[in-house]
């Protein structure tokens, strides 16, 4: 048994495996398949200050080795979360993180402030990278100024661990990472989905209600890995890596490229118990390779 | 109800037509007893690299005595093709049982009309069998383009009267399901329908006009099947809800269809 515990700022994870927002519901949807307490943590669905209905159907299209979605942050709003969902999450012996989204820095800050009051939520992940809503999300994540403005506003209102989730739909993800680090982010997570499209040629129509969507799954994995590797060299704060992770080997690639922890997203749809297999697999790999502490492989890529 | 993800052995395989196959999977009786008619499974299509997500398939019938769950699969693309190529003796990676299922009437001795169009007739066999077992009177109304589209006729006959419409009149009455004479001849307490959207809308219109309680089973495209991804939503009077967890069966009063 290798030592798998890691820290993200003040947040202690019993192992580096978390689940990605929007792909794991509120955790309890997976309770029949997963011992949630064994996870390093799970990140619940994107939450906004006010309720959102999300985009119209169809919201999903399958692609080669992945899928596109344009869910558009459907959620019942932060107050509903605090009142009705949070009480169902407090007894888990793992880190439950909330993914926070908004359409203005003030929105983000107000939402973060409400979550800050919840004792059993030790950290938030700030989603400045949702490609599926017009009025915000990614709009902030694609410029250094936009990203900085949101992080600045939230940092004032939120004093627990703040992870900022970066968009890959940018020219230089390292510039954005440096900008949010400068505003006091405790960590960055990457990547959110890559903006994409799919067409039904018989109907001459996009397969998605709003035309475009966010690509996820194994097909984005090499792009995500490259970005984690670049960002790891650009910032001093911890990195949470994600994008197409399906196996322990995939997760270890991210750790070697400099991620301190990982998130598993779309793979939960293929195998709802995948997270348990990844945790066991990391353990087995470490044992087989004489790795006693997971830190020995974090950022341990040879030149 | 607990959900499972497990590898289920294929114990039977019958082609009803070149593009329709019934797979019988072995499932323990105690699990089968938990399944409600109208629920579905999510199958992984293996041995193909181009199919990424699981495929939702209705539970066609459960045979508790022989410990079998039947699935009726229409081959329309690579996923269903790959599933249809699986042979007896192999196993299928199956996530089940999912969704809410049809309502079992609270009152005894109800007149039930079960309408199925195309592969939408799949869940009606299990539902009809369960209703008949509880003493309700079941009438099946199956619709298709031609006679070859009417599948499992002998199986349906075991649980109730079977009425048929085909668009070209090669079997049963000519026309659409909503034009069948049985609708005028008998008063039904409940209608359940599954099939192409235009058919379900027509049935819903009929039911609404005649003030008959009506449920429909939707086939929105799905990713997780567990209520986690919010991809499968249908717009309802309660806003956007997941078809995979709050459906696939909806009372038409819940839907925002133009009736
Ligand atoms: C709750 C539910 C129950 C279902 N029950 C059955 C069943 O009992 N038997 C059965 O054969 N099929 C059933 N379906 C439909 C089945 O899931 C699709 O036909 C299947 O996913 C197609 O996969 P494919 O890879 O073969 O085709 P693809 O290559 O993915 O698609 C071929 C064509 O079918 C369309 N399509 C894909 N998925 C769906 C869908 N979910 N609904 C309608 N059209 C779709 C695509 O747009 C495309 O035009 C059900 C669907 C749902 C949501
Ligand atoms: C259906 C779906 C919904 C998502 N919703 C959110 C969300 O609400 N907030 C967010 O930050 N990311 C969201 N994401 C992005 C994922 O968290 C993740 O960043 C992305 O899918 C890449 O990881 P993966 O390839 O492992 O899925 C969503 C992804 C999917 C597929
Ligand atoms: S398919 Fe994921 S929520 Fe219904």
Coordinates of C-alpha atoms and ligand atoms in Angstrom, one line a residue:
Chain A
X1 CA 0.0 0.0 0.0
X2 CA 1.6 3.2 -1.2
X3 CA 0.9 6.5 0.6
X4 CA -1.6 8.1 -1.7
X5 CA -2.7 11.2 0.4
X6 CA -2.1 14.6 -1.2
X7 CA -2.9 18.2 -0.4
X8 CA -4.4 20.9 -2.5
X9 CA -3.8 24.1 -0.5
X10 CA -5.4 23.4 2.9
X11 CA -7.5 20.6 1.5
X12 CA -6.3 17.0 2.3
X13 CA -7.3 14.2 0.0
X14 CA -7.0 10.6 1.0
X15 CA -6.0 9.9 -2.6
X16 CA -5.6 12.0 -5.7
X17 CA -8.9 10.8 -7.3
X18 CA -11.9 13.1 -7.5
X19 CA -14.8 13.3 -9.9
X20 CA -15.5 16.1 -12.4
X21 CA -18.3 18.5 -12.1
X22 CA -21.4 17.8 -14.2
X23 CA -20.5 14.1 -14.7
X24 CA -21.2 12.8 -11.2
X25 CA -24.4 14.5 -10.2
X26 CA -24.4 15.1 -6.5
X27 CA -22.6 11.9 -5.8
X28 CA -25.5 9.9 -4.4
X29 CA -26.6 9.0 -8.0
X30 CA -23.5 6.7 -7.9
X31 CA -23.8 5.3 -4.4
X32 CA -25.0 1.9 -5.7
X33 CA -21.7 1.5 -7.6
X34 CA -19.1 3.5 -5.6
X35 CA -18.1 3.7 -2.0
X36 CA -18.1 7.5 -2.0
X37 CA -16.0 7.6 1.1
X38 CA -13.1 6.0 -0.7
X39 CA -12.8 9.0 -3.1
X40 CA -10.3 11.7 -2.7
X41 CA -13.3 14.0 -3.2
X42 CA -16.2 14.7 -5.5
X43 CA -17.2 17.9 -7.2
X44 CA -20.9 18.5 -7.6
X45 CA -22.7 19.9 -10.5
X46 CA -22.1 23.5 -11.5
X47 CA -24.1 25.8 -9.2
X48 CA -25.2 29.4 -9.9
X49 CA -26.6 32.2 -7.8
X50 CA -30.0 31.8 -9.4
X51 CA -31.7 28.7 -10.8
X52 CA -31.0 27.9 -14.5
X53 CA -33.1 25.8 -16.8
X54 CA -30.2 25.1 -19.1
X55 CA -30.3 24.7 -22.9
X56 CA -32.9 23.0 -25.0
X57 CA -32.7 19.3 -25.9
X58 CA -30.8 17.8 -27.7
X59 CA -27.9 18.5 -25.4
X60 CA -25.6 15.6 -26.3
X61 CA -23.9 14.1 -29.3
X62 CA -21.6 11.1 -29.4
X63 CA -18.3 11.6 -31.2
X64 CA -15.3 9.3 -31.9
X65 CA -13.9 8.5 -28.5
X66 CA -16.0 11.1 -26.7
X67 CA -19.1 13.2 -26.5
X68 CA -20.3 16.8 -26.9
X69 CA -22.6 18.4 -24.4
X70 CA -24.4 21.7 -24.2
X71 CA -26.3 21.2 -20.9
X72 CA -25.8 24.8 -20.1
X73 CA -25.5 24.7 -16.3
X74 CA -29.0 23.5 -15.5
X75 CA -29.2 23.7 -11.7
X76 CA -31.7 24.9 -9.1
X77 CA -29.5 27.6 -7.7
X78 CA -27.3 28.0 -4.7
X79 CA -30.1 28.5 -2.2
X80 CA -31.8 25.2 -3.2
X81 CA -28.4 23.5 -3.0
X82 CA -27.8 24.8 0.5
X83 CA -31.3 23.9 1.8
X84 CA -32.1 20.6 0.0
X85 CA -28.9 19.0 -1.4
X86 CA -26.2 19.9 1.1
X87 CA -27.9 18.1 4.0
X88 CA -27.7 14.9 2.0
X89 CA -23.9 15.3 1.6
X90 CA -22.7 16.2 5.1
X91 CA -22.2 12.6 6.3
X92 CA -19.8 11.5 3.7
X93 CA -16.3 11.0 4.9
X94 CA -14.7 12.6 1.8
X95 CA -14.3 16.1 0.4
X96 CA -17.4 17.4 -1.3
X97 CA -16.6 20.4 -3.5
X98 CA -19.0 22.7 -5.2
X99 CA -18.4 23.9 -8.7
X100 CA -19.4 27.6 -8.9
X101 CA -20.5 29.4 -12.0
X102 CA -21.9 32.8 -12.8
X103 CA -22.4 35.6 -15.2
X104 CA -20.6 38.4 -13.4
X105 CA -17.9 38.7 -10.9
X106 CA -20.5 39.8 -8.3
X107 CA -22.6 36.7 -9.1
X108 CA -19.7 34.4 -8.6
X109 CA -18.7 36.1 -5.3
X110 CA -22.3 36.0 -4.0
X111 CA -22.6 32.3 -4.8
X112 CA -19.2 31.5 -3.3
X113 CA -20.1 33.4 -0.1
X114 CA -23.2 31.2 0.4
X115 CA -21.1 28.1 0.0
X116 CA -18.5 29.4 2.3
X117 CA -21.1 29.3 5.1
X118 CA -21.4 25.5 4.6
X119 CA -19.2 23.8 7.2
X120 CA -18.8 20.5 5.3
X121 CA -17.8 22.1 2.0
X122 CA -14.0 22.6 2.3
X123 CA -13.3 24.1 -1.1
X124 CA -14.9 25.3 -4.3
X125 CA -14.0 25.0 -7.9
X126 CA -14.6 28.1 -9.8
X127 CA -15.9 27.4 -13.3
X128 CA -14.7 30.2 -15.5
X129 CA -14.7 27.9 -18.5
X130 CA -18.2 26.7 -19.4
X131 CA -18.5 26.9 -23.2
X132 CA -22.3 26.3 -23.2
X133 CA -23.7 29.5 -21.8
X134 CA -23.6 32.8 -23.6
X135 CA -23.8 35.1 -20.6
X136 CA -20.7 34.3 -18.8
X137 CA -18.8 31.1 -17.9
X138 CA -16.2 31.0 -20.6
X139 CA -16.4 34.7 -21.4
X140 CA -14.3 35.2 -18.2
X141 CA -12.0 32.3 -18.8
X142 CA -10.7 33.3 -22.1
X143 CA -8.9 36.5 -21.2
X144 CA -6.4 37.1 -18.4
X145 CA -8.3 40.2 -17.3
X146 CA -11.7 38.4 -17.2
X147 CA -10.2 35.5 -15.3
X148 CA -8.4 37.8 -12.9
X149 CA -11.5 39.9 -12.2
X150 CA -13.6 36.9 -11.2
X151 CA -10.9 35.4 -9.0
X152 CA -10.3 38.7 -7.3
X153 CA -14.0 39.1 -6.5
X154 CA -14.4 35.6 -5.2
X155 CA -11.1 35.6 -3.2
X156 CA -12.5 38.5 -1.2
X157 CA -15.6 36.6 -0.3
X158 CA -14.2 33.1 0.0
X159 CA -11.4 32.1 2.4
X160 CA -11.3 28.3 2.1
X161 CA -9.5 26.5 -0.7
X162 CA -10.2 28.1 -4.0
X163 CA -9.6 26.0 -7.2
X164 CA -10.0 27.8 -10.5
X165 CA -11.0 25.6 -13.5
X166 CA -9.5 26.7 -16.7
X167 CA -10.8 26.6 -20.2
X168 CA -8.7 25.0 -23.0
X169 CA -10.4 27.2 -25.5
X170 CA -7.7 29.9 -25.3
X171 CA -4.5 30.8 -27.0
X172 CA -2.3 30.6 -24.0
X173 CA -3.6 28.6 -21.0
X174 CA -0.4 29.4 -19.1
X175 CA -1.1 33.1 -19.2
X176 CA -4.5 32.5 -17.7
X177 CA -3.1 30.2 -15.1
X178 CA -0.5 32.8 -14.0
X179 CA -3.2 35.5 -13.9
X180 CA -5.4 33.5 -11.5
X181 CA -2.4 32.5 -9.4
X182 CA -1.6 36.2 -9.0
X183 CA -5.1 36.9 -7.7
X184 CA -4.7 34.3 -5.0
X185 CA -6.1 31.1 -6.4
X186 CA -5.0 28.1 -4.3
X187 CA -5.0 25.7 -7.2
X188 CA -6.0 25.4 -10.8
X189 CA -7.9 22.5 -12.4
X190 CA -7.8 21.8 -16.1
X191 CA -9.3 21.2 -18.6
X192 CA -12.9 22.0 -19.0
X193 CA -14.4 20.8 -22.3
X194 CA -13.1 21.8 -25.7
X195 CA -15.6 23.7 -27.8
X196 CA -16.8 21.5 -30.7
X197 CA -19.6 20.6 -33.1
X198 CA -21.3 17.7 -34.8
X199 CA -23.6 17.8 -37.8
X200 CA -26.5 15.6 -38.9
X201 CA -26.0 15.8 -42.7
X202 CA -29.5 14.4 -43.5
X203 CA -31.1 17.3 -41.6
X204 CA -28.2 19.8 -42.4
X205 CA -28.4 20.6 -38.8
X206 CA -26.1 20.6 -35.8
X207 CA -26.8 17.7 -33.5
X208 CA -26.8 20.2 -30.6
X209 CA -29.6 22.6 -29.8
X210 CA -27.3 25.6 -29.5
X211 CA -25.1 24.6 -32.4
X212 CA -21.9 24.0 -30.4
X213 CA -21.0 22.0 -27.4
X214 CA -18.1 21.0 -25.1
X215 CA -16.1 17.9 -26.1
X216 CA -15.0 15.5 -23.4
X217 CA -13.8 11.9 -23.0
X218 CA -10.7 10.1 -24.1
X219 CA -10.4 12.1 -27.3
X220 CA -9.5 15.2 -25.4
X221 CA -6.9 13.4 -23.2
X222 CA -3.7 14.3 -25.2
X223 CA -4.7 18.0 -25.3
X224 CA -5.5 18.0 -21.6
X225 CA -2.2 16.3 -20.7
X226 CA -0.2 18.7 -22.8
X227 CA -1.9 21.7 -21.1
X228 CA -1.3 20.3 -17.6
X229 CA 2.4 19.8 -18.4
X230 CA 2.7 23.4 -19.7
X231 CA 0.8 24.9 -16.7
X232 CA 2.8 22.9 -14.2
X233 CA 5.9 24.6 -15.5
X234 CA 4.3 28.0 -15.4
X235 CA 2.8 28.2 -11.9
X236 CA 3.7 27.3 -8.3
X237 CA 0.2 26.3 -7.1
X238 CA -1.0 22.7 -7.2
X239 CA -2.8 21.5 -10.4
X240 CA -5.8 19.2 -10.6
X241 CA -5.6 17.5 -14.0
X242 CA -8.5 16.1 -16.0
X243 CA -9.7 15.4 -19.5
X244 CA -10.5 11.9 -20.7
X245 CA -9.1 9.9 -17.8
X246 CA -10.5 6.3 -17.9
X247 CA -7.9 4.2 -16.2
X248 CA -5.2 4.3 -13.5
X249 CA -2.6 4.6 -16.2
X250 CA -4.3 7.7 -17.6
X251 CA -4.4 9.2 -14.1
X252 CA -0.7 8.4 -13.6
X253 CA 0.2 10.2 -16.8
X254 CA -1.4 13.4 -15.4
X255 CA 0.4 13.0 -12.1
X256 CA 3.7 12.6 -13.9
X257 CA 3.0 15.7 -16.0
X258 CA 2.7 17.7 -12.7
X259 CA -0.9 17.3 -11.5
X260 CA -1.2 16.8 -7.7
X261 CA -4.7 15.3 -8.1
X262 CA -7.0 14.3 -11.0
X263 CA -10.7 14.3 -11.7
X264 CA -12.6 11.7 -13.6
X265 CA -15.5 12.9 -15.8
X266 CA -17.1 11.3 -18.8
X267 CA -15.7 7.9 -17.9
X268 CA -18.3 7.7 -15.1
X269 CA -20.9 7.4 -17.9
X270 CA -19.2 4.3 -19.4
X271 CA -18.5 2.6 -16.1
X272 CA -20.2 4.1 -13.0
X273 CA -17.6 2.2 -10.8
X274 CA -14.6 3.5 -12.7
X275 CA -13.3 5.7 -9.9
X276 CA -12.8 2.7 -7.6
X277 CA -10.9 0.9 -10.3
X278 CA -8.7 3.9 -10.9
X279 CA -7.9 4.2 -7.1
X280 CA -7.1 0.5 -6.9
X281 CA -5.1 0.7 -10.1
X282 CA -2.9 3.6 -8.9
X283 CA -2.3 1.7 -5.7
X284 CA -1.3 -1.5 -7.6
X285 CA 0.9 0.4 -10.0
X286 CA 2.8 2.1 -7.2
X287 CA 3.3 -1.3 -5.4
X288 CA 4.5 -2.9 -8.6
X289 CA 6.9 -0.1 -9.3
X290 CA 8.2 0.3 -5.8
X291 CA 6.7 3.7 -5.4
X292 CA 6.0 4.2 -1.7
X293 CA 4.6 7.7 -1.8
X294 CA 2.5 9.2 -4.6
X295 CA 4.5 12.4 -4.4
X296 CA 7.4 10.5 -5.9
X297 CA 5.6 10.4 -9.2
X298 CA 4.0 13.8 -9.2
X299 CA 5.8 16.0 -11.8
X300 CA 8.3 13.2 -12.1
X301 CA 8.5 13.2 -15.9
X302 CA 12.1 12.7 -17.1
X303 CA 13.3 15.3 -19.6
Chain B
X1 CA -34.4 0.7 -5.9
X2 CA -30.9 -0.5 -6.1
X3 CA -29.1 -0.4 -9.5
X4 CA -26.5 -2.8 -10.7
X5 CA -23.7 -2.8 -13.2
X6 CA -22.8 -6.4 -14.0
X7 CA -21.9 -8.8 -16.8
X8 CA -25.0 -10.7 -17.7
X9 CA -24.7 -14.0 -19.6
X10 CA -26.6 -14.2 -22.9
X11 CA -28.7 -17.4 -22.7
X12 CA -30.9 -16.9 -25.7
X13 CA -30.8 -15.1 -29.1
X14 CA -33.6 -15.0 -31.7
X15 CA -33.7 -13.0 -34.8
X16 CA -37.3 -11.9 -35.5
X17 CA -36.2 -10.3 -38.7
X18 CA -32.8 -9.4 -40.2
X19 CA -32.8 -6.2 -38.2
X20 CA -34.6 -7.2 -35.0
X21 CA -33.2 -9.5 -32.4
X22 CA -34.4 -10.7 -29.0
X23 CA -31.6 -11.3 -26.5
X24 CA -32.4 -13.2 -23.3
X25 CA -30.0 -12.5 -20.5
X26 CA -29.7 -14.5 -17.3
X27 CA -30.6 -12.5 -14.2
X28 CA -31.3 -13.9 -10.8
X29 CA -35.0 -14.1 -9.8
X30 CA -34.6 -11.9 -6.8
X31 CA -33.3 -9.1 -9.0
X32 CA -35.9 -9.7 -11.6
X33 CA -38.6 -9.3 -9.0
X34 CA -37.4 -5.7 -8.4
X35 CA -37.8 -4.7 -12.0
X36 CA -40.9 -2.6 -13.0
X37 CA -42.4 -2.8 -16.5
X38 CA -41.2 0.1 -18.6
X39 CA -37.8 0.3 -17.0
X40 CA -34.7 0.1 -19.2
X41 CA -31.1 -1.0 -19.2
X42 CA -27.9 0.7 -20.5
X43 CA -25.7 -1.7 -22.5
X44 CA -22.1 -1.4 -23.4
X45 CA -21.5 -2.2 -27.0
X46 CA -18.1 -4.0 -26.9
X47 CA -15.9 -5.3 -29.7
X48 CA -16.3 -2.0 -31.6
X49 CA -14.1 1.1 -31.2
X50 CA -16.5 3.6 -32.8
X51 CA -19.3 3.3 -30.2
X52 CA -18.5 5.3 -27.1
X53 CA -21.5 5.6 -24.8
X54 CA -23.8 2.9 -23.5
X55 CA -27.1 2.2 -25.4
X56 CA -30.4 2.5 -23.6
X57 CA -32.7 -0.5 -24.3
X58 CA -36.1 -1.2 -22.8
X59 CA -36.8 -4.3 -20.8
X60 CA -39.0 -6.3 -23.1
X61 CA -40.1 -9.0 -20.7
X62 CA -39.0 -10.6 -17.5
X63 CA -39.4 -14.4 -16.9
X64 CA -38.8 -14.9 -13.2
X65 CA -39.2 -18.6 -13.4
X66 CA -36.5 -19.1 -16.0
X67 CA -34.5 -16.2 -14.6
X68 CA -34.4 -14.3 -17.9
X69 CA -34.6 -10.7 -18.9
X70 CA -35.5 -10.2 -22.6
X71 CA -34.4 -7.2 -24.7
X72 CA -35.7 -6.5 -28.2
X73 CA -33.1 -4.7 -30.2
X74 CA -33.7 -2.9 -33.5
X75 CA -30.4 -2.7 -35.5
X76 CA -30.2 0.9 -36.7
X77 CA -26.5 1.8 -36.2
X78 CA -23.2 0.6 -35.0
X79 CA -24.1 0.2 -31.4
X80 CA -27.2 -1.9 -31.9
X81 CA -25.3 -3.8 -34.6
X82 CA -22.5 -4.7 -32.2
X83 CA -25.0 -5.8 -29.6
X84 CA -26.8 -8.0 -32.1
X85 CA -23.6 -9.7 -32.9
X86 CA -23.1 -11.0 -29.4
X87 CA -23.7 -14.7 -29.1
X88 CA -25.2 -17.1 -26.6
X89 CA -22.5 -17.9 -24.0
X90 CA -21.0 -14.4 -24.1
X91 CA -21.8 -11.7 -21.5
X92 CA -23.1 -8.2 -21.8
X93 CA -22.0 -5.3 -19.6
X94 CA -25.4 -4.1 -18.3
X95 CA -26.4 -1.2 -16.1
X96 CA -29.9 -1.8 -14.7
X97 CA -32.7 -1.4 -13.9
X98 CA -33.1 2.3 -14.8
X99 CA -36.0 4.7 -15.0
X100 CA -39.4 4.8 -13.4
X101 CA -41.5 2.4 -15.4
X102 CA -45.2 2.4 -16.1
X103 CA -47.9 2.9 -13.5
X104 CA -49.7 -0.2 -12.2
X105 CA -53.3 0.8 -11.7
X106 CA -54.4 1.1 -8.1
X107 CA -58.0 0.0 -8.8
X108 CA -58.8 -3.6 -9.8
X109 CA -60.1 -4.8 -13.1
X110 CA -59.1 -1.9 -15.3
X111 CA -59.4 -1.8 -19.1
X112 CA -55.9 -1.2 -20.3
X113 CA -54.9 -0.2 -23.8
X114 CA -51.2 -0.7 -24.6
X115 CA -50.0 0.9 -27.9
X116 CA -46.7 0.1 -29.5
X117 CA -45.2 1.4 -32.7
X118 CA -42.1 0.0 -34.3
X119 CA -39.6 -1.0 -31.7
X120 CA -41.7 0.9 -29.2
X121 CA -43.7 -2.3 -28.7
X122 CA -40.8 -3.7 -26.7
X123 CA -41.8 -2.6 -23.2
X124 CA -45.5 -3.4 -23.8
X125 CA -45.0 -7.1 -23.6
X126 CA -43.7 -7.0 -20.1
X127 CA -46.2 -4.4 -19.0
X128 CA -49.1 -6.3 -20.5
X129 CA -48.0 -9.5 -18.8
X130 CA -47.7 -7.7 -15.4
X131 CA -51.2 -6.1 -15.9
X132 CA -52.8 -9.4 -16.9
X133 CA -51.2 -11.1 -13.9
X134 CA -53.0 -8.6 -11.7
X135 CA -56.3 -9.2 -13.3
X136 CA -56.6 -6.2 -15.6
X137 CA -58.0 -6.6 -19.1
X138 CA -55.2 -5.9 -21.6
X139 CA -55.7 -4.9 -25.2
X140 CA -52.5 -4.4 -27.3
X141 CA -52.7 -2.1 -30.3
X142 CA -49.6 -2.6 -32.4
X143 CA -48.8 -0.4 -35.4
X144 CA -46.3 -0.6 -38.2
X145 CA -45.8 0.2 -41.8
X146 CA -46.2 -3.3 -43.0
X147 CA -47.0 -6.8 -41.6
X148 CA -43.3 -7.5 -41.1
X149 CA -43.2 -4.7 -38.6
X150 CA -45.5 -6.4 -36.2
X151 CA -43.2 -8.4 -34.0
X152 CA -43.8 -11.0 -31.2
X153 CA -47.5 -11.4 -32.2
X154 CA -47.7 -14.8 -30.5
X155 CA -46.1 -13.5 -27.3
X156 CA -48.6 -10.6 -27.1
X157 CA -51.5 -13.0 -27.6
X158 CA -50.7 -14.7 -24.4
X159 CA -51.7 -11.7 -22.3
X160 CA -54.5 -10.0 -24.1
X161 CA -56.4 -9.2 -27.3
X162 CA -54.0 -8.0 -30.0
X163 CA -55.2 -5.3 -32.4
X164 CA -53.1 -4.3 -35.4
X165 CA -52.8 -1.5 -37.9
X166 CA -50.5 -1.2 -40.8
X167 CA -50.1 1.8 -43.0
X168 CA -50.6 -0.3 -46.2
X169 CA -53.2 -2.7 -44.7
X170 CA -51.1 -5.8 -45.2
X171 CA -52.0 -6.9 -41.6
X172 CA -54.9 -5.8 -39.4
X173 CA -56.6 -2.6 -40.1
X174 CA -55.2 -0.1 -42.6
X175 CA -54.0 3.2 -41.2
X176 CA -52.5 4.5 -38.0
X177 CA -53.0 3.2 -34.5
X178 CA -55.2 6.1 -33.6
X179 CA -57.6 5.1 -36.4
X180 CA -58.2 1.6 -35.2
X181 CA -61.9 0.7 -34.7
X182 CA -61.3 -0.8 -31.2
X183 CA -60.9 2.8 -29.9
X184 CA -64.5 3.5 -30.8
X185 CA -65.8 0.1 -29.7
X186 CA -64.5 0.1 -26.2
X187 CA -64.0 2.4 -23.3
X188 CA -60.5 2.2 -21.9
X189 CA -59.5 3.4 -18.4
X190 CA -55.8 3.9 -19.2
X191 CA -53.7 4.1 -22.3
X192 CA -49.9 3.5 -22.4
X193 CA -47.9 4.2 -25.6
X194 CA -44.3 3.9 -26.8
X195 CA -43.1 4.5 -30.3
X196 CA -42.1 7.2 -32.8
X197 CA -42.8 10.7 -31.4
X198 CA -45.5 11.6 -34.0
X199 CA -47.3 8.4 -33.0
X200 CA -47.1 9.2 -29.3
X201 CA -48.3 12.7 -29.9
X202 CA -51.3 11.4 -31.9
X203 CA -52.1 9.0 -29.1
X204 CA -51.7 11.7 -26.5
X205 CA -54.1 13.9 -28.5
X206 CA -56.7 11.2 -28.7
X207 CA -56.4 10.4 -24.9
X208 CA -56.6 14.1 -24.0
X209 CA -59.7 14.6 -26.3
X210 CA -61.4 11.6 -24.7
X211 CA -60.3 12.4 -21.2
X212 CA -58.5 9.0 -20.8
X213 CA -55.5 8.8 -18.5
X214 CA -52.4 8.3 -20.7
X215 CA -48.7 7.5 -20.2
X216 CA -46.0 7.6 -22.8
X217 CA -42.5 6.3 -22.8
X218 CA -39.9 8.6 -24.2
X219 CA -36.6 7.8 -26.0
X220 CA -34.5 10.8 -25.5
X221 CA -30.8 10.4 -26.2
X222 CA -28.9 9.5 -23.1
X223 CA -25.3 9.5 -21.8
X224 CA -25.2 8.3 -18.1
X225 CA -28.7 6.9 -17.6
X226 CA -28.4 7.8 -13.9
X227 CA -29.6 11.4 -13.7
X228 CA -26.1 12.8 -13.4
X229 CA -25.3 14.4 -16.8
X230 CA -28.6 16.2 -17.5
X231 CA -28.3 15.4 -21.2
X232 CA -31.6 13.5 -21.6
X233 CA -34.0 16.2 -20.4
X234 CA -37.6 16.7 -21.5
X235 CA -39.4 20.0 -21.0
X236 CA -42.3 19.3 -18.5
X237 CA -44.6 21.3 -16.4
X238 CA -41.9 21.0 -13.7
X239 CA -39.2 22.4 -16.1
X240 CA -36.5 20.3 -17.6
X241 CA -36.4 16.9 -16.0
X242 CA -34.2 13.8 -16.7
X243 CA -36.0 11.2 -18.8
X244 CA -33.6 8.6 -17.5
X245 CA -34.7 9.0 -13.9
X246 CA -38.0 10.8 -13.8
X247 CA -39.0 8.9 -17.0
X248 CA -38.9 7.3 -19.4
X249 CA -42.6 7.1 -18.6
X250 CA -44.5 10.3 -18.3
X251 CA -48.2 11.0 -17.8
X252 CA -49.1 13.2 -20.8
X253 CA -50.3 15.9 -18.3
X254 CA -46.7 16.3 -17.2
X255 CA -45.5 17.1 -20.7
X256 CA -45.5 20.4 -22.6
X257 CA -46.6 18.8 -25.9
X258 CA -49.0 20.7 -28.1
X259 CA -52.1 18.5 -27.8
Ligands
LIG1 C1 -35.3 4.7 -22.6 C2 -35.0 4.1 -24.0 C3 -35.4 2.9 -24.3 C4 -35.1 2.3 -25.6 N1 -35.5 1.1 -25.9 C5 -35.1 0.5 -27.0 C6 -35.5 -0.9 -27.3 O1 -36.1 -1.6 -26.5 N2 -35.0 -1.4 -28.4 C7 -34.3 -0.7 -29.4 O2 -33.9 -1.3 -30.4 N3 -34.0 0.6 -29.2 C8 -34.4 1.2 -28.0 N4 -34.0 2.5 -27.8 C9 -33.3 3.3 -28.8 C10 -31.9 2.9 -28.8 O3 -31.2 3.3 -27.6 C11 -31.2 3.5 -30.0 O4 -31.7 3.0 -31.2 C12 -29.7 3.2 -30.0 O5 -29.0 3.9 -29.0 C13 -29.0 3.5 -31.3 O6 -27.6 3.2 -31.2 P1 -26.8 2.8 -32.5 O7 -25.4 2.9 -32.2 O8 -27.2 1.5 -33.1 O9 -27.2 3.9 -33.6 P2 -26.5 5.3 -33.8 O10 -25.5 5.1 -34.8 O11 -26.1 5.9 -32.5 O12 -27.7 6.1 -34.3 C14 -28.4 5.7 -35.5 C15 -29.5 6.6 -35.7 O13 -30.5 6.5 -34.6 C16 -30.6 7.7 -33.9 N5 -30.7 7.5 -32.5 C17 -29.6 7.2 -31.7 N6 -30.0 7.1 -30.4 C18 -31.3 7.2 -30.4 C19 -32.3 7.2 -29.4 N7 -32.0 7.1 -28.1 N8 -33.6 7.4 -29.8 C20 -33.9 7.6 -31.0 N9 -33.0 7.6 -32.0 C21 -31.8 7.5 -31.7 C22 -29.4 8.5 -34.3 O14 -29.7 9.9 -34.3 C23 -29.1 8.1 -35.7 O15 -29.9 8.7 -36.6 C24 -34.4 3.1 -26.5 C25 -34.0 4.4 -26.2 C26 -34.3 4.9 -24.9 C27 -33.8 6.3 -24.6
LIG2 C1 -22.4 16.4 -19.3 C2 -21.3 17.2 -18.8 C3 -21.6 18.3 -17.9 C4 -20.6 19.1 -17.4 N1 -20.9 20.1 -16.5 C5 -19.9 20.8 -16.0 C6 -20.2 21.8 -15.0 O1 -21.3 22.0 -14.6 N2 -19.1 22.6 -14.5 C7 -17.8 22.3 -15.0 O2 -16.9 23.0 -14.5 N3 -17.5 21.4 -15.9 C8 -18.5 20.6 -16.4 N4 -18.2 19.6 -17.3 C9 -16.8 19.4 -17.7 C10 -16.2 18.3 -16.9 O3 -16.2 18.6 -15.5 C11 -14.7 18.1 -17.4 O4 -14.0 19.3 -17.3 C12 -14.7 17.7 -18.9 O5 -15.7 16.8 -19.2 C13 -13.3 17.0 -19.2 O6 -13.1 15.8 -18.5 P1 -13.5 14.3 -19.0 O7 -13.0 14.2 -20.3 O8 -12.9 13.4 -18.0 O9 -15.0 14.3 -19.0 C14 -19.2 18.8 -17.8 C15 -19.0 17.8 -18.7 C16 -20.0 16.9 -19.2 C17 -19.6 15.8 -20.1
LIG3 S1 -28.8 10.4 -19.4 FE1 -27.6 11.4 -18.0 S2 -29.1 12.4 -16.8 FE2 -30.3 11.2 -18.1

